[in-house]
GROMACS .gro file of C-alpha atoms in nm:
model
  146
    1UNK     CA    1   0.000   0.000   0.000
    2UNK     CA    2   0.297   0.206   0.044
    3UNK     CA    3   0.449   0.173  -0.241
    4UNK     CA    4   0.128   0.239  -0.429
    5UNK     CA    5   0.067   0.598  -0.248
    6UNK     CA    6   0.423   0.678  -0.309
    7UNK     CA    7   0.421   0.615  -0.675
    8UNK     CA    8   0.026   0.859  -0.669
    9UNK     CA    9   0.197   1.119  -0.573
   10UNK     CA   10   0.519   1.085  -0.782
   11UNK     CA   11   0.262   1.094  -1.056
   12UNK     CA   12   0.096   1.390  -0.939
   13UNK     CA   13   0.406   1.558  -0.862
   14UNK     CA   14   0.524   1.477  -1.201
   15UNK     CA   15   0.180   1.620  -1.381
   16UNK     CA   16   0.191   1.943  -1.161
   17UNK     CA   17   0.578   2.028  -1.243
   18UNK     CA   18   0.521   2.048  -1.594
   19UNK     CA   19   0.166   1.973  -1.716
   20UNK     CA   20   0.180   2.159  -2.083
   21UNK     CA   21   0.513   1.816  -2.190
   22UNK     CA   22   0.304   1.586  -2.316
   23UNK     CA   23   0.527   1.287  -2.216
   24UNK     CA   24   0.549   1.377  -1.832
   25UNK     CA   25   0.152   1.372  -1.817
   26UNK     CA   26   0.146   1.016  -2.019
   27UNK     CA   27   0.457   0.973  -1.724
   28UNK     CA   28   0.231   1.099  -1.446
   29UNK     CA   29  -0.104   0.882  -1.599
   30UNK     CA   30   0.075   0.579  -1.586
   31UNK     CA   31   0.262   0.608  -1.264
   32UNK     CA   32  -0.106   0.755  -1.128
   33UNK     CA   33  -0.260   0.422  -1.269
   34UNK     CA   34   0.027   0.180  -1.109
   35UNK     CA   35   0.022   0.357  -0.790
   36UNK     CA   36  -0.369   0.278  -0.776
   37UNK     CA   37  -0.377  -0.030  -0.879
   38UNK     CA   38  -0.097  -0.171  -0.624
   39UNK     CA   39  -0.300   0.057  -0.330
   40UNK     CA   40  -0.617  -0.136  -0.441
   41UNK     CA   41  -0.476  -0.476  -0.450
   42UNK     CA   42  -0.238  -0.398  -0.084
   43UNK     CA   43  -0.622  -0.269   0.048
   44UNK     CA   44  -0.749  -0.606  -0.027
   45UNK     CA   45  -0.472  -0.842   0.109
   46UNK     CA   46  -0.601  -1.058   0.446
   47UNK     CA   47  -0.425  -1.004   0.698
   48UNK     CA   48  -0.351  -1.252   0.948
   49UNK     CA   49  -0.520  -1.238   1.312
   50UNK     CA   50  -0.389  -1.427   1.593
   51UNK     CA   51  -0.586  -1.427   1.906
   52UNK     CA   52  -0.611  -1.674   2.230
   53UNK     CA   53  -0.979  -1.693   2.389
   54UNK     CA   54  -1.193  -1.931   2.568
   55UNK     CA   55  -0.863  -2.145   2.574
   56UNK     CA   56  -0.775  -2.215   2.249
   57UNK     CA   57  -0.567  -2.028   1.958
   58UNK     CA   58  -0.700  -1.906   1.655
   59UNK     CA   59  -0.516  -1.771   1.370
   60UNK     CA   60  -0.746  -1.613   1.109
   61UNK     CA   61  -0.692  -1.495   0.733
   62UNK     CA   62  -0.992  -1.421   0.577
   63UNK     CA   63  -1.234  -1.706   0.570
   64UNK     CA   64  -0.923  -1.941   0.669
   65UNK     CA   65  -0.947  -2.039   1.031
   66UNK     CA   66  -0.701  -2.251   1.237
   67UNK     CA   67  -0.863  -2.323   1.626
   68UNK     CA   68  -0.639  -2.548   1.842
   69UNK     CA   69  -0.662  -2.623   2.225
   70UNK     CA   70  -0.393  -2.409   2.409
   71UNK     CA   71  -0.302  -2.724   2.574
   72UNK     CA   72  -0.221  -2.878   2.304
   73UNK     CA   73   0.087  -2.620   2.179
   74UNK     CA   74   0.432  -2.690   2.290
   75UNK     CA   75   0.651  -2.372   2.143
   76UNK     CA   76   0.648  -2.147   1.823
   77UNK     CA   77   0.909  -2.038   1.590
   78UNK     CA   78   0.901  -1.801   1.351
   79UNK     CA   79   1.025  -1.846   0.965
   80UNK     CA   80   1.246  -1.585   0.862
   81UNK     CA   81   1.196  -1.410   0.522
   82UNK     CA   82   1.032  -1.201   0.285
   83UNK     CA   83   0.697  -1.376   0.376
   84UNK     CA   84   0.718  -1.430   0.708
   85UNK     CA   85   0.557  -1.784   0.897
   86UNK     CA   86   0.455  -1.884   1.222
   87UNK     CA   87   0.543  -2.250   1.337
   88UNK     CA   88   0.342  -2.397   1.615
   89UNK     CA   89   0.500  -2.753   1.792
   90UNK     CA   90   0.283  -2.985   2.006
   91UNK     CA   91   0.418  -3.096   2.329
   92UNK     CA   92   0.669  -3.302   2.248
   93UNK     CA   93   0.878  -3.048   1.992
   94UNK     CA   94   0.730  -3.213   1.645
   95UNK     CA   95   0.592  -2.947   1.376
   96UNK     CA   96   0.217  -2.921   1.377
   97UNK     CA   97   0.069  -2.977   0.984
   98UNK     CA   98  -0.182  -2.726   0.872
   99UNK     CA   99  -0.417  -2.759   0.565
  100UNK     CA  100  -0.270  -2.480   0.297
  101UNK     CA  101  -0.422  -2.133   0.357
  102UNK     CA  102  -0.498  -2.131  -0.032
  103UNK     CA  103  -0.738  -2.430  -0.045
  104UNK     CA  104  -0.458  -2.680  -0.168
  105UNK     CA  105  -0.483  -3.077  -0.083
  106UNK     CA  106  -0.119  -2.960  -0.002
  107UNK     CA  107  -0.046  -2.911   0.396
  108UNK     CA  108   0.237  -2.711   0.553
  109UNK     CA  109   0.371  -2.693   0.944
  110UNK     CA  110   0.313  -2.279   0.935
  111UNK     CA  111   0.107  -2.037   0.916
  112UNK     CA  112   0.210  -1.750   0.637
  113UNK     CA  113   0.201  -1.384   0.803
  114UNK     CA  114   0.221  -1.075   0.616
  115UNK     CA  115   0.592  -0.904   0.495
  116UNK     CA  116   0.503  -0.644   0.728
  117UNK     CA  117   0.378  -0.874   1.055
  118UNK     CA  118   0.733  -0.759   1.276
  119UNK     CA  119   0.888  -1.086   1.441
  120UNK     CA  120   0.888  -0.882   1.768
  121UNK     CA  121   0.541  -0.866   1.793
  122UNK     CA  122   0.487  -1.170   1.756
  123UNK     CA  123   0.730  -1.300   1.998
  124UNK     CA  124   0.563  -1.082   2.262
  125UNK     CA  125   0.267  -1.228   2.189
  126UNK     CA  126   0.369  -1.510   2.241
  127UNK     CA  127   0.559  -1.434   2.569
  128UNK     CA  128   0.226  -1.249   2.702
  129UNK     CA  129  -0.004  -1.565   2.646
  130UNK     CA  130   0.257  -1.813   2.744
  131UNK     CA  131   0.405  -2.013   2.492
  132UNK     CA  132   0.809  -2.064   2.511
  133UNK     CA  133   1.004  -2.010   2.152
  134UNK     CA  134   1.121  -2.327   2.026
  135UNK     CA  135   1.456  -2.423   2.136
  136UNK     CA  136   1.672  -2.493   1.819
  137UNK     CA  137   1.979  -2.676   1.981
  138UNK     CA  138   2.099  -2.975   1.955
  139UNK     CA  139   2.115  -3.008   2.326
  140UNK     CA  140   1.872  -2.913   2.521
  141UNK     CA  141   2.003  -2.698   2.779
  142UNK     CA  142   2.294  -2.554   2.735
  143UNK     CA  143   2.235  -2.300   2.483
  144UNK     CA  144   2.383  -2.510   2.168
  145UNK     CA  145   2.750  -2.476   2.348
  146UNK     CA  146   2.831  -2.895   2.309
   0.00000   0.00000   0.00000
């Protein structure tokens, strides 16, 4: 959505500096017209919602919905990337398997966040409702240090 408002009002900016050049106001129509069109489509995007009530977690994307028993989650990790995931383990440290978010026979052991959804945040989350971060070590412990 950023992106899209920026390249608006580069457009505009480009049409107001000099409006009587005909290529800076084909220039400031097209850039005008991207700029829209990538507002309109980051408008529409589902963001993710992750929530704990009446004991169990729910994450949310639209008409996707994940509900499982807070009892039954272990630890969380979170995939690093451009597209950011959230990783839930049960008790005893194996991956939970979701269905895919897009309606795929295809399952996957996270649940895609946004680009913009801040790891911090979500650790804190995670820290307020009480589930640990997964421990990544080969030895439990001792920090990794063998």
């Amino acid at each position: 959505m950023w992106g899209g408002g920026a390249l608006i009002l580069l457009g505009i900016a480009t049409i107001t500096f000099s409006p009587t050049y005909w290529a800076n106001l084909v220039l400031g129509v097209l850039l005008v017209s991207v700029g829209s069109a990538l507002a309109w489509h980051g408008h529409r995007m589902d963001v993710p919602v992750i929530e704990v009530e009446d004991g169990e977690f729910r994450y949310r994307r639209g008409r996707y919905i994940v509900r499982i028993p807070f009892s039954e989650i272990g630890s969380y990790y979170v995939l690093p990337g451009r597209t950011r995931s959230l990783g839930l383990c049960d008790l005893s440290g194996r991956p939970r398997v979701f269905p895919s978010v897009e309606g795929r026979r295809a399952s996957r052991p996270y649940l895609p966040l946004t680009g913009m959804t801040s790891p911090a945040k979500i650790e804190a989350f995670m820290l307020t409702v009480g589930i640990p971060p997964r421990d990544r070590s080969l030895t439990a412990g001792n920090g990794g240090k063998g």
